[in-house]
Amino acid sequence: MKAIITATELAHDLTGERPPVLLDVRWQLSMAKAAGAPAFDGRAEYAAGHIPGAVFVDLDGELAGAPGEHGRHPLPDLAQFGAAMRRAGVSAGRPVVVYDGGQGWAAARAWWLLRWTGHPDVRVLDGGLPTWQGELSTRVPEPAEGDFRPEPAAAGLLDADAAAALARAGVLLDARAGERYRGEVEPIDRVGGHIPGAVSAPTTENVGPDGRFLPAAELSDRFKALGVSADTEVGVYCGSGVSGAHEVLALAVAGIPAELYVGSWSEWSSDPSRPVAVGADPQ
């Protein structure tokens, strides 16, 4: 199954006999609030115009739990997540397409959660809303209740100990900006640096200037250069499990399965007993 879909393909599918459920997950990590400016409001952006039929999903409230010891965007309560997906019309037997404002991180978080909890057919709109050529709507749909029931997979999810072990036994990719990996700056979490053994792999390098993913062959070459081979166990983390999901999606486009450490650096760095590496060297 393809992990991404183009705007042209989506427009075609929406006119078919089995149109996908559309989820609008506009969100962005913003430091505006700290500077005294209003924070990004995804719901307001949705209300101003969205792809016709799309239902808004709140990343902070429905795709993550409350911030705490397990990070800034820990796993949501799965019963509440399932209820939110059913309210949005998500059913196990109907495809789902997720999009955001173009960065791809929030859409990838929804994609990863739905896939990890058992939905068989989820795709991300490659390049997000900016690639949509059709009209936008301000009408809020009222979809029929879906039947999706989350059933988490045994694989695909890492905790802190498993991430540390994977950094030694396989390849653990750090999807944050290189300066945060190196510990030169840390605008959000307690301390800068990276999990010892992790390899710097900024997720921004998986896309072109238009925000769309690089071709699968180019992504495969990129990850191969970072130490990923056919038999390598691969894991990803980021700041709080959002941009890391985008890297897992990029790996999927390249045909490489990967696990996600959802707690990521926000969980790891909150515990002073966990080791922290700094500089360009993974160790």
mmCIF file of C-alpha atoms in Angstrom:
data_model
loop_
_atom_site.group_PDB
_atom_site.id
_atom_site.type_symbol
_atom_site.label_atom_id
_atom_site.label_comp_id
_atom_site.label_asym_id
_atom_site.label_seq_id
_atom_site.Cartn_x
_atom_site.Cartn_y
_atom_site.Cartn_z
ATOM 1 C CA MET A 1 0.000 0.000 0.000
ATOM 2 C CA LYS A 2 1.260 3.476 -0.882
ATOM 3 C CA ALA A 3 1.878 5.730 2.109
ATOM 4 C CA ILE A 4 1.344 9.005 0.233
ATOM 5 C CA ILE A 5 -1.080 10.320 -2.373
ATOM 6 C CA THR A 6 -0.868 13.240 -4.778
ATOM 7 C CA ALA A 7 -3.504 15.969 -4.991
ATOM 8 C CA THR A 8 -4.464 14.747 -8.458
ATOM 9 C CA GLU A 9 -4.946 11.209 -7.198
ATOM 10 C CA LEU A 10 -6.972 12.470 -4.232
ATOM 11 C CA ALA A 11 -9.279 14.535 -6.453
ATOM 12 C CA HIS A 12 -9.900 11.421 -8.547
ATOM 13 C CA ASP A 13 -10.553 9.214 -5.524
ATOM 14 C CA LEU A 14 -13.011 11.689 -4.012
ATOM 15 C CA THR A 15 -15.258 11.288 -7.053
ATOM 16 C CA GLY A 16 -15.150 7.485 -6.957
ATOM 17 C CA GLU A 17 -17.548 4.954 -5.496
ATOM 18 C CA ARG A 18 -15.418 4.554 -2.361
ATOM 19 C CA PRO A 19 -14.118 8.021 -1.481
ATOM 20 C CA PRO A 20 -11.661 8.247 1.404
ATOM 21 C CA VAL A 21 -12.359 9.805 4.778
ATOM 22 C CA LEU A 22 -10.516 13.123 4.811
ATOM 23 C CA LEU A 23 -8.799 14.376 7.973
ATOM 24 C CA ASP A 24 -7.430 17.928 8.255
ATOM 25 C CA VAL A 25 -4.677 18.025 10.897
ATOM 26 C CA ARG A 26 -3.285 21.523 10.518
ATOM 27 C CA TRP A 27 -0.824 22.195 13.329
ATOM 28 C CA GLN A 28 2.634 23.586 13.724
ATOM 29 C CA LEU A 29 5.230 23.800 16.443
ATOM 30 C CA SER A 30 5.401 27.488 17.246
ATOM 31 C CA MET A 31 7.426 29.585 19.639
ATOM 32 C CA ALA A 32 5.078 32.536 19.034
ATOM 33 C CA LYS A 33 3.382 32.179 22.404
ATOM 34 C CA ALA A 34 6.688 32.558 24.244
ATOM 35 C CA ALA A 35 7.309 35.757 22.277
ATOM 36 C CA GLY A 36 3.899 37.136 23.219
ATOM 37 C CA ALA A 37 2.329 36.556 19.804
ATOM 38 C CA PRO A 38 -0.789 34.431 19.316
ATOM 39 C CA ALA A 39 -0.111 30.742 18.803
ATOM 40 C CA PHE A 40 -0.989 28.998 15.557
ATOM 41 C CA ASP A 41 -4.683 28.039 15.495
ATOM 42 C CA GLY A 42 -5.282 25.034 13.268
ATOM 43 C CA ARG A 43 -9.007 25.012 13.914
ATOM 44 C CA ALA A 44 -9.295 28.629 12.747
ATOM 45 C CA GLU A 45 -7.304 27.792 9.625
ATOM 46 C CA TYR A 46 -9.657 24.886 8.969
ATOM 47 C CA ALA A 47 -12.724 27.106 9.454
ATOM 48 C CA ALA A 48 -11.359 29.603 6.928
ATOM 49 C CA GLY A 49 -11.199 26.943 4.220
ATOM 50 C CA HIS A 50 -10.543 23.220 3.864
ATOM 51 C CA ILE A 51 -10.828 20.479 1.260
ATOM 52 C CA PRO A 52 -14.559 19.753 0.908
ATOM 53 C CA GLY A 53 -15.626 16.946 3.239
ATOM 54 C CA ALA A 54 -12.565 17.104 5.477
ATOM 55 C CA VAL A 55 -13.011 16.817 9.240
ATOM 56 C CA PHE A 56 -10.672 18.727 11.556
ATOM 57 C CA VAL A 57 -8.569 16.663 13.977
ATOM 58 C CA ASP A 58 -6.712 18.370 16.819
ATOM 59 C CA LEU A 59 -3.194 17.041 17.204
ATOM 60 C CA ASP A 60 -2.691 18.216 20.782
ATOM 61 C CA GLY A 61 -6.098 17.048 22.009
ATOM 62 C CA GLU A 62 -6.802 13.940 19.920
ATOM 63 C CA LEU A 63 -3.480 12.615 18.614
ATOM 64 C CA ALA A 64 -1.528 13.084 21.850
ATOM 65 C CA GLY A 65 -1.988 12.878 25.588
ATOM 66 C CA ALA A 66 -1.304 15.658 28.058
ATOM 67 C CA PRO A 67 2.366 16.724 28.330
ATOM 68 C CA GLY A 68 4.175 15.128 31.243
ATOM 69 C CA GLU A 69 6.882 12.673 32.184
ATOM 70 C CA HIS A 70 6.494 10.827 28.865
ATOM 71 C CA GLY A 71 7.108 13.919 26.764
ATOM 72 C CA ARG A 72 5.343 16.861 25.174
ATOM 73 C CA HIS A 73 3.214 14.727 22.825
ATOM 74 C CA PRO A 74 2.881 11.294 24.441
ATOM 75 C CA LEU A 75 0.533 8.666 23.093
ATOM 76 C CA PRO A 76 -3.127 9.580 23.490
ATOM 77 C CA ASP A 77 -5.504 7.505 25.547
ATOM 78 C CA LEU A 78 -6.411 4.927 22.923
ATOM 79 C CA ALA A 79 -10.081 4.787 23.884
ATOM 80 C CA GLN A 80 -10.326 8.557 23.441
ATOM 81 C CA PHE A 81 -8.339 8.397 20.206
ATOM 82 C CA GLY A 82 -10.652 5.727 18.849
ATOM 83 C CA ALA A 83 -13.715 7.760 19.788
ATOM 84 C CA ALA A 84 -12.274 10.823 18.042
ATOM 85 C CA MET A 85 -11.571 8.816 14.886
ATOM 86 C CA ARG A 86 -15.079 7.340 14.864
ATOM 87 C CA ARG A 87 -16.571 10.832 15.266
ATOM 88 C CA ALA A 88 -14.550 11.835 12.214
ATOM 89 C CA GLY A 89 -16.105 8.961 10.277
ATOM 90 C CA VAL A 90 -13.112 6.629 10.277
ATOM 91 C CA SER A 91 -13.984 2.995 9.634
ATOM 92 C CA ALA A 92 -11.696 0.010 9.194
ATOM 93 C CA GLY A 93 -13.085 -0.772 5.741
ATOM 94 C CA ARG A 94 -12.779 2.703 4.238
ATOM 95 C CA PRO A 95 -9.548 4.421 3.142
ATOM 96 C CA VAL A 96 -8.310 7.502 4.987
ATOM 97 C CA VAL A 97 -6.334 10.449 3.635
ATOM 98 C CA VAL A 98 -4.719 12.903 6.029
ATOM 99 C CA TYR A 99 -3.350 16.337 5.207
ATOM 100 C CA ASP A 100 -1.982 19.397 6.982
ATOM 101 C CA GLY A 101 -0.759 22.843 6.008
ATOM 102 C CA GLY A 102 2.171 21.516 4.004
ATOM 103 C CA GLN A 103 4.905 20.721 6.514
ATOM 104 C CA GLY A 104 3.705 17.144 6.736
ATOM 105 C CA TRP A 105 4.576 16.523 10.385
ATOM 106 C CA ALA A 106 1.054 16.595 11.825
ATOM 107 C CA ALA A 107 -0.391 14.551 8.973
ATOM 108 C CA ALA A 108 2.361 11.987 9.475
ATOM 109 C CA ARG A 109 1.543 11.752 13.205
ATOM 110 C CA ALA A 110 -2.082 10.904 12.330
ATOM 111 C CA TRP A 111 -0.906 8.450 9.656
ATOM 112 C CA TRP A 112 1.449 6.712 12.082
ATOM 113 C CA LEU A 113 -1.142 6.450 14.867
ATOM 114 C CA LEU A 114 -3.803 5.024 12.582
ATOM 115 C CA ARG A 115 -1.384 2.547 11.022
ATOM 116 C CA TRP A 116 0.086 1.490 14.387
ATOM 117 C CA THR A 117 -3.391 0.927 15.810
ATOM 118 C CA GLY A 118 -4.458 -1.253 12.909
ATOM 119 C CA HIS A 119 -6.052 0.800 10.146
ATOM 120 C CA PRO A 120 -5.158 -0.936 6.860
ATOM 121 C CA ASP A 121 -5.395 1.956 4.399
ATOM 122 C CA VAL A 122 -4.063 5.399 5.362
ATOM 123 C CA ARG A 123 -2.221 7.847 3.124
ATOM 124 C CA VAL A 124 -0.816 11.349 3.554
ATOM 125 C CA LEU A 125 -1.451 14.061 0.968
ATOM 126 C CA ASP A 126 2.058 14.702 -0.322
ATOM 127 C CA GLY A 127 2.845 18.398 0.091
ATOM 128 C CA GLY A 128 -0.342 19.037 2.065
ATOM 129 C CA LEU A 129 -3.044 21.604 1.402
ATOM 130 C CA PRO A 130 -0.870 23.898 -0.777
ATOM 131 C CA THR A 131 -0.871 21.221 -3.497
ATOM 132 C CA TRP A 132 -4.687 21.076 -3.674
ATOM 133 C CA GLN A 133 -5.941 22.699 -6.886
ATOM 134 C CA GLY A 134 -9.675 22.416 -6.222
ATOM 135 C CA GLU A 135 -12.015 24.711 -4.365
ATOM 136 C CA LEU A 136 -11.997 25.019 -0.585
ATOM 137 C CA SER A 137 -15.051 24.838 1.625
ATOM 138 C CA THR A 138 -16.061 26.443 4.909
ATOM 139 C CA ARG A 139 -18.852 23.933 5.490
ATOM 140 C CA VAL A 140 -18.257 21.662 8.480
ATOM 141 C CA PRO A 141 -19.335 18.136 7.532
ATOM 142 C CA GLU A 142 -21.247 15.809 9.845
ATOM 143 C CA PRO A 143 -19.968 12.353 8.928
ATOM 144 C CA ALA A 144 -21.711 9.164 9.898
ATOM 145 C CA GLU A 145 -20.118 7.496 12.924
ATOM 146 C CA GLY A 146 -17.248 5.242 11.934
ATOM 147 C CA ASP A 147 -16.448 1.814 13.340
ATOM 148 C CA PHE A 148 -12.655 2.015 13.792
ATOM 149 C CA ARG A 149 -11.387 0.368 16.996
ATOM 150 C CA PRO A 150 -7.677 0.894 17.763
ATOM 151 C CA GLU A 151 -5.711 -2.321 18.204
ATOM 152 C CA PRO A 152 -2.040 -1.430 18.796
ATOM 153 C CA ALA A 153 0.549 -3.534 17.015
ATOM 154 C CA ALA A 154 3.207 -5.420 18.945
ATOM 155 C CA ALA A 155 5.907 -3.690 16.875
ATOM 156 C CA GLY A 156 6.427 -0.151 15.691
ATOM 157 C CA LEU A 157 6.697 1.630 19.040
ATOM 158 C CA LEU A 158 9.836 2.255 21.087
ATOM 159 C CA ASP A 159 10.204 3.356 24.699
ATOM 160 C CA ALA A 160 13.321 5.029 26.099
ATOM 161 C CA ASP A 161 15.136 1.784 26.934
ATOM 162 C CA ALA A 162 14.354 0.235 23.554
ATOM 163 C CA ALA A 163 15.536 3.381 21.765
ATOM 164 C CA ALA A 164 18.823 3.304 23.669
ATOM 165 C CA ALA A 165 19.329 -0.365 22.808
ATOM 166 C CA LEU A 166 18.467 0.190 19.153
ATOM 167 C CA ALA A 167 21.057 2.961 18.920
ATOM 168 C CA ARG A 168 23.641 0.219 19.614
ATOM 169 C CA ALA A 169 22.136 -2.756 17.782
ATOM 170 C CA GLY A 170 20.680 -1.023 14.715
ATOM 171 C CA VAL A 171 20.240 2.538 13.477
ATOM 172 C CA LEU A 172 18.441 5.169 15.544
ATOM 173 C CA LEU A 173 17.769 8.307 13.505
ATOM 174 C CA ASP A 174 17.372 11.733 15.127
ATOM 175 C CA ALA A 175 14.939 13.720 12.969
ATOM 176 C CA ARG A 176 15.550 17.125 14.602
ATOM 177 C CA ALA A 177 17.598 19.958 13.164
ATOM 178 C CA GLY A 178 21.327 19.321 13.247
ATOM 179 C CA GLU A 179 22.064 22.121 15.704
ATOM 180 C CA ARG A 180 19.680 20.604 18.257
ATOM 181 C CA TYR A 181 21.230 17.151 17.736
ATOM 182 C CA ARG A 182 24.686 18.608 18.316
ATOM 183 C CA GLY A 183 23.494 20.450 21.426
ATOM 184 C CA GLU A 184 24.382 23.880 20.084
ATOM 185 C CA VAL A 185 20.872 25.182 20.775
ATOM 186 C CA GLU A 186 17.842 23.818 22.588
ATOM 187 C CA PRO A 187 14.819 26.135 22.451
ATOM 188 C CA ILE A 188 12.318 23.817 24.104
ATOM 189 C CA ASP A 189 13.663 20.950 26.187
ATOM 190 C CA ARG A 190 15.725 20.821 29.363
ATOM 191 C CA VAL A 191 19.087 20.172 27.709
ATOM 192 C CA GLY A 192 20.500 19.903 24.200
ATOM 193 C CA GLY A 193 22.243 16.953 22.591
ATOM 194 C CA HIS A 194 21.187 13.503 21.455
ATOM 195 C CA ILE A 195 20.758 9.906 22.566
ATOM 196 C CA PRO A 196 24.219 8.282 22.514
ATOM 197 C CA GLY A 197 24.660 6.329 19.298
ATOM 198 C CA ALA A 198 21.870 8.105 17.416
ATOM 199 C CA VAL A 199 22.579 9.392 13.896
ATOM 200 C CA SER A 200 21.600 12.911 12.816
ATOM 201 C CA ALA A 201 18.994 12.759 10.020
ATOM 202 C CA PRO A 202 16.960 15.993 9.855
ATOM 203 C CA THR A 203 13.529 15.255 8.470
ATOM 204 C CA THR A 204 13.656 18.463 6.425
ATOM 205 C CA GLU A 205 16.134 16.713 4.115
ATOM 206 C CA ASN A 206 13.484 14.159 3.073
ATOM 207 C CA VAL A 207 11.528 16.705 1.056
ATOM 208 C CA GLY A 208 12.132 19.084 -1.820
ATOM 209 C CA PRO A 209 11.599 22.871 -1.860
ATOM 210 C CA ASP A 210 7.883 22.316 -2.534
ATOM 211 C CA GLY A 211 7.461 20.239 0.627
ATOM 212 C CA ARG A 212 6.861 17.015 -1.284
ATOM 213 C CA PHE A 213 8.841 13.885 -0.549
ATOM 214 C CA LEU A 214 11.898 13.151 -2.637
ATOM 215 C CA PRO A 215 11.520 10.190 -5.002
ATOM 216 C CA ALA A 216 11.686 6.801 -3.294
ATOM 217 C CA ALA A 217 15.059 5.961 -4.865
ATOM 218 C CA GLU A 218 16.597 9.190 -3.576
ATOM 219 C CA LEU A 219 15.206 8.579 -0.098
ATOM 220 C CA SER A 220 16.567 5.038 -0.177
ATOM 221 C CA ASP A 221 20.018 6.346 -1.100
ATOM 222 C CA ARG A 222 19.832 8.934 1.677
ATOM 223 C CA PHE A 223 19.037 6.372 4.354
ATOM 224 C CA LYS A 224 21.625 3.959 2.983
ATOM 225 C CA ALA A 225 24.250 6.686 3.417
ATOM 226 C CA LEU A 226 23.129 7.005 7.057
ATOM 227 C CA GLY A 227 23.828 3.311 7.679
ATOM 228 C CA VAL A 228 20.468 1.739 6.882
ATOM 229 C CA SER A 229 20.657 -1.527 4.962
ATOM 230 C CA ALA A 230 18.109 -4.192 4.038
ATOM 231 C CA ASP A 231 18.560 -6.102 7.294
ATOM 232 C CA THR A 232 18.962 -3.085 9.606
ATOM 233 C CA GLU A 233 16.524 -2.498 12.448
ATOM 234 C CA VAL A 234 15.612 1.190 12.256
ATOM 235 C CA GLY A 235 14.120 3.549 14.810
ATOM 236 C CA VAL A 236 13.358 7.280 14.769
ATOM 237 C CA TYR A 237 12.926 9.987 17.372
ATOM 238 C CA CYS A 238 12.634 13.765 17.316
ATOM 239 C CA GLY A 239 11.595 16.363 19.880
ATOM 240 C CA SER A 240 8.208 14.979 20.821
ATOM 241 C CA GLY A 241 7.200 12.275 18.347
ATOM 242 C CA VAL A 242 5.723 14.500 15.610
ATOM 243 C CA SER A 243 8.484 15.255 13.105
ATOM 244 C CA GLY A 244 9.802 11.769 13.873
ATOM 245 C CA ALA A 245 6.569 10.334 12.461
ATOM 246 C CA HIS A 246 7.312 12.257 9.259
ATOM 247 C CA GLU A 247 10.694 10.510 9.057
ATOM 248 C CA VAL A 248 9.026 7.132 9.602
ATOM 249 C CA LEU A 249 6.736 8.080 6.700
ATOM 250 C CA ALA A 250 9.741 8.982 4.529
ATOM 251 C CA LEU A 251 11.273 5.613 5.344
ATOM 252 C CA ALA A 252 7.998 3.940 4.372
ATOM 253 C CA VAL A 253 8.053 5.763 1.032
ATOM 254 C CA ALA A 254 11.536 4.293 0.551
ATOM 255 C CA GLY A 255 10.223 0.834 1.445
ATOM 256 C CA ILE A 256 11.964 0.684 4.839
ATOM 257 C CA PRO A 257 9.988 -0.237 7.977
ATOM 258 C CA ALA A 258 10.874 1.748 11.093
ATOM 259 C CA GLU A 259 9.791 2.144 14.697
ATOM 260 C CA LEU A 260 9.009 5.438 16.445
ATOM 261 C CA TYR A 261 10.124 6.543 19.894
ATOM 262 C CA VAL A 262 7.102 8.684 20.673
ATOM 263 C CA GLY A 263 8.452 10.194 23.904
ATOM 264 C CA SER A 264 11.514 11.317 21.956
ATOM 265 C CA TRP A 265 13.939 13.946 23.242
ATOM 266 C CA SER A 266 11.306 15.677 25.386
ATOM 267 C CA GLU A 267 10.980 12.500 27.451
ATOM 268 C CA TRP A 268 14.632 11.406 27.290
ATOM 269 C CA SER A 269 16.092 14.750 28.320
ATOM 270 C CA SER A 270 13.644 15.232 31.209
ATOM 271 C CA ASP A 271 15.398 12.459 33.169
ATOM 272 C CA PRO A 272 18.834 13.646 34.402
ATOM 273 C CA SER A 273 19.942 10.033 34.842
ATOM 274 C CA ARG A 274 19.861 9.352 31.097
ATOM 275 C CA PRO A 275 23.110 9.992 29.214
ATOM 276 C CA VAL A 276 23.362 12.842 26.734
ATOM 277 C CA ALA A 277 25.823 13.056 23.841
ATOM 278 C CA VAL A 278 26.766 16.359 22.199
ATOM 279 C CA GLY A 279 28.580 17.274 18.995
ATOM 280 C CA ALA A 280 28.466 15.733 15.545
ATOM 281 C CA ASP A 281 29.763 12.319 16.658
ATOM 282 C CA PRO A 282 26.880 9.919 17.413
ATOM 283 C CA GLN A 283 28.671 8.691 20.521
#
